[in-house]
Structures are given as structure tokens and as C-alpha cells.
Amino acid sequence: MPLRAPQAPAPALRSVLTALSSPTAVREARTPALLGAQGPVTPELPLPVHVLDRVTAEGVAATRLAGWRFHLRCGDRTVAAAETRLTPDGWTFSHFFEGPYVASTERALRQAESVPQPCQPRLLSVPELYMLTLWLHGDCAADPASGHPAATDLLVPLAPAPPGIAAHRPHRVAELLPVLTDRVTPTRLLGSPA
């Protein structure tokens, strides 16, 4: 079943388009594939990037929206990605990058198209583990900027994944969250909010 990709905020997309049209921003990005792109580069596959801040005593993952990520395509291939972030003045371009998470995200999205139930793709970052997952949220109509992983949502760890966690193997949140919780320092993840 096709994924129900959310629509990125227009200012976030505009900030990426502005950065792509800036020779200085592209040159300073130090992404060889983007610098060597032959032809127009277009932002596609907008995904909200959420950060796992903590897990409550009840086992609920507390997340926050940190930005939007766009894959940058030139012709028939992805050459890099662009990320935006929310500031007090609104959405702004953050940076261009390339590396294993770009290809891994595309692979996970292709895998997710075979999931029988409809879902909304998102990214979930677990900074304490240097881990990024594709989060397949079961509520397709949900605001992509809010919400928390439901127990039945799927998380697909992207490569490179932390030792002992298989990349590209889908896990229900209820199965993977306890594993992640055990690996993160309890005082940082389970501690009460400051």
C-alpha cells in the first residue's frame, strides 16, 4: 500500500529551494554529489524529523518536531538531502548533507510500501544512541508536527544502526522502545522533566 506522505510546511520547502538556488550555500555544503550534480536538483520526499527526548514512567515516548528533511534528486537518483529547522522566526534552511542515512531512508521507504496498513512516514532520531529510524505512524490524518509513537506504530532502524539492533528490520514501538530505553542512561531518558 502506498505511504501517505505528509506535506511539508511551505516556508520549509521555500527555504530549501532558496538554498539550492544559492551558489554559496551549495558550494559551502561540501557534499560532492550535490556539487557535481548535472542538471536541476529538486527537493522530494519531505519527512518530519522528530527527536525522542524521553520515555515517561508509563512507557510513552515523548517526542518533539526538530525539522523537515528533503531528499534532493537530480534526474533519476538522489544526490543528497537538505534539512530545515524551526526557529522563533519560522522555518529556515539548516544544512545539506549526504551519507548512509540518505540511501538507508530510501531503502526503508521502499520496504514500507509493502506494509499492509496505511501509514504516515516520519523520521525519529534517538540522539543518545546515534540512531535514526523510519517511523511509520498508523494515523495517516495526524498532524505530522505532533504526536507520539503509538505502541502499534512501526520503527525501522536505518543503517548504520547501533550494535545489536538490526537495520531495516521493522519493529513495533511496543517491542523496540523497551530495548532503546534499556540502552539509554536511565537518568537522562526516564528522569523527570526539568
GROMACS .gro file of C-alpha atoms in nm:
model
  194
    1MET     CA    1   0.000   0.000   0.000
    2PRO     CA    2   0.142   0.343  -0.082
    3LEU     CA    3   0.258   0.557   0.205
    4ARG     CA    4   0.061   0.869   0.289
    5ALA     CA    5   0.346   1.118   0.293
    6PRO     CA    6   0.273   1.439   0.481
    7GLN     CA    7   0.305   1.775   0.316
    8ALA     CA    8   0.590   1.990   0.443
    9PRO     CA    9   0.519   2.346   0.556
   10ALA     CA   10   0.552   2.581   0.257
   11PRO     CA   11   0.814   2.800   0.433
   12ALA     CA   12   1.033   2.492   0.496
   13LEU     CA   13   1.021   2.397   0.128
   14ARG     CA   14   1.087   2.759   0.023
   15SER     CA   15   1.395   2.772   0.248
   16VAL     CA   16   1.539   2.462   0.075
   17LEU     CA   17   1.460   2.599  -0.272
   18THR     CA   18   1.630   2.927  -0.179
   19ALA     CA   19   1.938   2.743  -0.053
   20LEU     CA   20   1.951   2.532  -0.371
   21SER     CA   21   1.946   2.847  -0.581
   22SER     CA   22   2.236   2.995  -0.382
   23PRO     CA   23   2.576   2.901  -0.529
   24THR     CA   24   2.736   2.993  -0.197
   25ALA     CA   25   2.512   2.761   0.008
   26VAL     CA   26   2.568   2.471  -0.232
   27ARG     CA   27   2.944   2.527  -0.251
   28GLU     CA   28   2.981   2.553   0.127
   29ALA     CA   29   2.782   2.233   0.178
   30ARG     CA   30   3.085   2.017   0.096
   31THR     CA   31   2.864   1.743  -0.043
   32PRO     CA   32   3.049   1.616  -0.352
   33ALA     CA   33   2.741   1.457  -0.505
   34LEU     CA   34   2.545   1.782  -0.480
   35LEU     CA   35   2.835   1.987  -0.612
   36GLY     CA   36   2.875   1.751  -0.907
   37ALA     CA   37   2.505   1.728  -0.994
   38GLN     CA   38   2.447   1.769  -1.366
   39GLY     CA   39   2.108   1.929  -1.416
   40PRO     CA   40   1.838   2.065  -1.190
   41VAL     CA   41   1.815   1.940  -0.832
   42THR     CA   42   1.468   1.911  -0.681
   43PRO     CA   43   1.362   1.852  -0.320
   44GLU     CA   44   1.137   1.546  -0.277
   45LEU     CA   45   1.021   1.304  -0.006
   46PRO     CA   46   0.962   1.558   0.272
   47LEU     CA   47   0.971   1.384   0.609
   48PRO     CA   48   0.918   1.542   0.951
   49VAL     CA   49   1.211   1.472   1.182
   50HIS     CA   50   1.111   1.404   1.541
   51VAL     CA   51   1.353   1.361   1.832
   52LEU     CA   52   1.296   1.113   2.114
   53ASP     CA   53   1.355   1.322   2.425
   54ARG     CA   54   1.248   1.077   2.692
   55VAL     CA   55   1.020   0.790   2.780
   56THR     CA   56   0.769   0.851   3.058
   57ALA     CA   57   0.723   0.614   3.351
   58GLU     CA   58   0.412   0.486   3.170
   59GLY     CA   59   0.626   0.389   2.871
   60VAL     CA   60   0.507   0.671   2.642
   61ALA     CA   61   0.773   0.818   2.414
   62ALA     CA   62   0.795   1.197   2.448
   63THR     CA   63   0.899   1.340   2.113
   64ARG     CA   64   0.930   1.683   1.957
   65LEU     CA   65   0.945   1.803   1.598
   66ALA     CA   66   1.300   1.915   1.519
   67GLY     CA   67   1.280   1.979   1.145
   68TRP     CA   68   1.188   1.858   0.799
   69ARG     CA   69   1.419   1.657   0.575
   70PHE     CA   70   1.401   1.660   0.195
   71HIS     CA   71   1.579   1.423  -0.040
   72LEU     CA   72   1.744   1.605  -0.328
   73ARG     CA   73   1.705   1.441  -0.667
   74CYS     CA   74   1.893   1.506  -0.986
   75GLY     CA   75   1.749   1.310  -1.274
   76ASP     CA   76   1.663   0.960  -1.153
   77ARG     CA   77   1.886   0.950  -0.845
   78THR     CA   78   1.908   1.106  -0.503
   79VAL     CA   79   2.229   1.304  -0.467
   80ALA     CA   80   2.195   1.445  -0.114
   81ALA     CA   81   1.946   1.569   0.144
   82ALA     CA   82   1.852   1.905   0.292
   83GLU     CA   83   1.726   1.971   0.640
   84THR     CA   84   1.529   2.262   0.779
   85ARG     CA   85   1.469   2.362   1.139
   86LEU     CA   86   1.212   2.566   1.323
   87THR     CA   87   1.333   2.894   1.472
   88PRO     CA   88   1.141   3.168   1.655
   89ASP     CA   89   1.110   3.340   1.315
   90GLY     CA   90   0.974   3.031   1.139
   91TRP     CA   91   1.121   2.758   0.920
   92THR     CA   92   1.477   2.807   0.798
   93PHE     CA   93   1.726   2.607   0.595
   94SER     CA   94   1.972   2.422   0.818
   95HIS     CA   95   2.216   2.224   0.600
   96PHE     CA   96   2.282   1.995   0.305
   97PHE     CA   97   2.434   1.652   0.364
   98GLU     CA   98   2.493   1.311   0.212
   99GLY     CA   99   2.591   0.979   0.362
  100PRO     CA  100   2.449   0.642   0.459
  101TYR     CA  101   2.124   0.768   0.612
  102VAL     CA  102   2.009   0.912   0.279
  103ALA     CA  103   2.026   0.579   0.095
  104SER     CA  104   1.906   0.390   0.401
  105THR     CA  105   1.597   0.612   0.428
  106GLU     CA  106   1.511   0.547   0.064
  107ARG     CA  107   1.553   0.174   0.113
  108ALA     CA  108   1.330   0.178   0.423
  109LEU     CA  109   1.064   0.378   0.238
  110ARG     CA  110   1.062   0.122  -0.045
  111GLN     CA  111   1.025  -0.156   0.213
  112ALA     CA  112   0.743   0.031   0.386
  113GLU     CA  113   0.535   0.039   0.069
  114SER     CA  114   0.465  -0.331   0.127
  115VAL     CA  115   0.318  -0.273   0.475
  116PRO     CA  116  -0.050  -0.373   0.452
  117GLN     CA  117  -0.197  -0.090   0.661
  118PRO     CA  118  -0.173   0.275   0.553
  119CYS     CA  119   0.080   0.481   0.744
  120GLN     CA  120   0.239   0.824   0.757
  121PRO     CA  121   0.619   0.816   0.722
  122ARG     CA  122   0.828   1.021   0.963
  123LEU     CA  123   1.183   1.008   1.094
  124LEU     CA  124   1.257   0.952   1.462
  125SER     CA  125   1.600   1.036   1.596
  126VAL     CA  126   1.739   0.887   1.918
  127PRO     CA  127   2.039   1.114   1.979
  128GLU     CA  128   2.170   0.926   2.285
  129LEU     CA  129   2.220   0.616   2.066
  130TYR     CA  130   2.323   0.797   1.747
  131MET     CA  131   2.023   0.623   1.593
  132LEU     CA  132   1.774   0.723   1.324
  133THR     CA  133   1.459   0.528   1.241
  134LEU     CA  134   1.183   0.550   0.985
  135TRP     CA  135   0.869   0.590   1.196
  136LEU     CA  136   0.557   0.455   1.027
  137HIS     CA  137   0.276   0.628   1.213
  138GLY     CA  138  -0.059   0.450   1.192
  139ASP     CA  139  -0.272   0.767   1.188
  140CYS     CA  140  -0.239   0.897   0.832
  141ALA     CA  141  -0.456   1.200   0.905
  142ALA     CA  142  -0.246   1.312   1.204
  143ASP     CA  143  -0.067   1.643   1.205
  144PRO     CA  144   0.290   1.543   1.110
  145ALA     CA  145   0.427   1.802   1.352
  146SER     CA  146   0.275   1.640   1.659
  147GLY     CA  147   0.201   1.310   1.820
  148HIS     CA  148   0.394   1.035   1.986
  149PRO     CA  149   0.478   0.684   1.863
  150ALA     CA  150   0.182   0.458   1.932
  151ALA     CA  151   0.250   0.106   2.058
  152THR     CA  152   0.137  -0.038   1.723
  153ASP     CA  153   0.338   0.204   1.504
  154LEU     CA  154   0.641   0.059   1.327
  155LEU     CA  155   1.001   0.176   1.367
  156VAL     CA  156   1.255   0.073   1.103
  157PRO     CA  157   1.613   0.136   1.224
  158LEU     CA  158   1.824   0.293   0.950
  159ALA     CA  159   2.178   0.185   0.870
  160PRO     CA  160   2.412   0.228   1.041
  161ALA     CA  161   2.216   0.110   1.344
  162PRO     CA  162   2.361   0.072   1.694
  163PRO     CA  163   2.523  -0.264   1.773
  164GLY     CA  164   2.267  -0.533   1.845
  165ILE     CA  165   1.984  -0.360   1.657
  166ALA     CA  166   1.927  -0.486   1.304
  167ALA     CA  167   1.892  -0.214   1.040
  168HIS     CA  168   1.592  -0.234   0.808
  169ARG     CA  169   1.404  -0.477   1.031
  170PRO     CA  170   1.064  -0.332   1.125
  171HIS     CA  171   0.972  -0.337   1.494
  172ARG     CA  172   0.650  -0.239   1.668
  173VAL     CA  173   0.712   0.056   1.901
  174ALA     CA  174   0.598  -0.163   2.193
  175GLU     CA  175   0.883  -0.407   2.113
  176LEU     CA  176   1.166  -0.166   2.030
  177LEU     CA  177   1.103   0.111   2.284
  178PRO     CA  178   1.196  -0.103   2.587
  179VAL     CA  179   1.522  -0.203   2.414
  180LEU     CA  180   1.605   0.161   2.345
  181THR     CA  181   1.510   0.259   2.699
  182ASP     CA  182   1.743  -0.003   2.846
  183ARG     CA  183   2.033   0.126   2.637
  184VAL     CA  184   1.999   0.492   2.728
  185THR     CA  185   2.117   0.623   3.063
  186PRO     CA  186   1.806   0.600   3.284
  187THR     CA  187   1.856   0.939   3.447
  188ARG     CA  188   1.861   1.116   3.110
  189LEU     CA  189   1.573   0.931   2.944
  190LEU     CA  190   1.347   0.843   3.236
  191GLY     CA  191   1.422   1.136   3.459
  192SER     CA  192   1.151   1.383   3.540
  193PRO     CA  193   1.128   1.692   3.321
  194ALA     CA  194   1.334   1.987   3.431
   0.00000   0.00000   0.00000
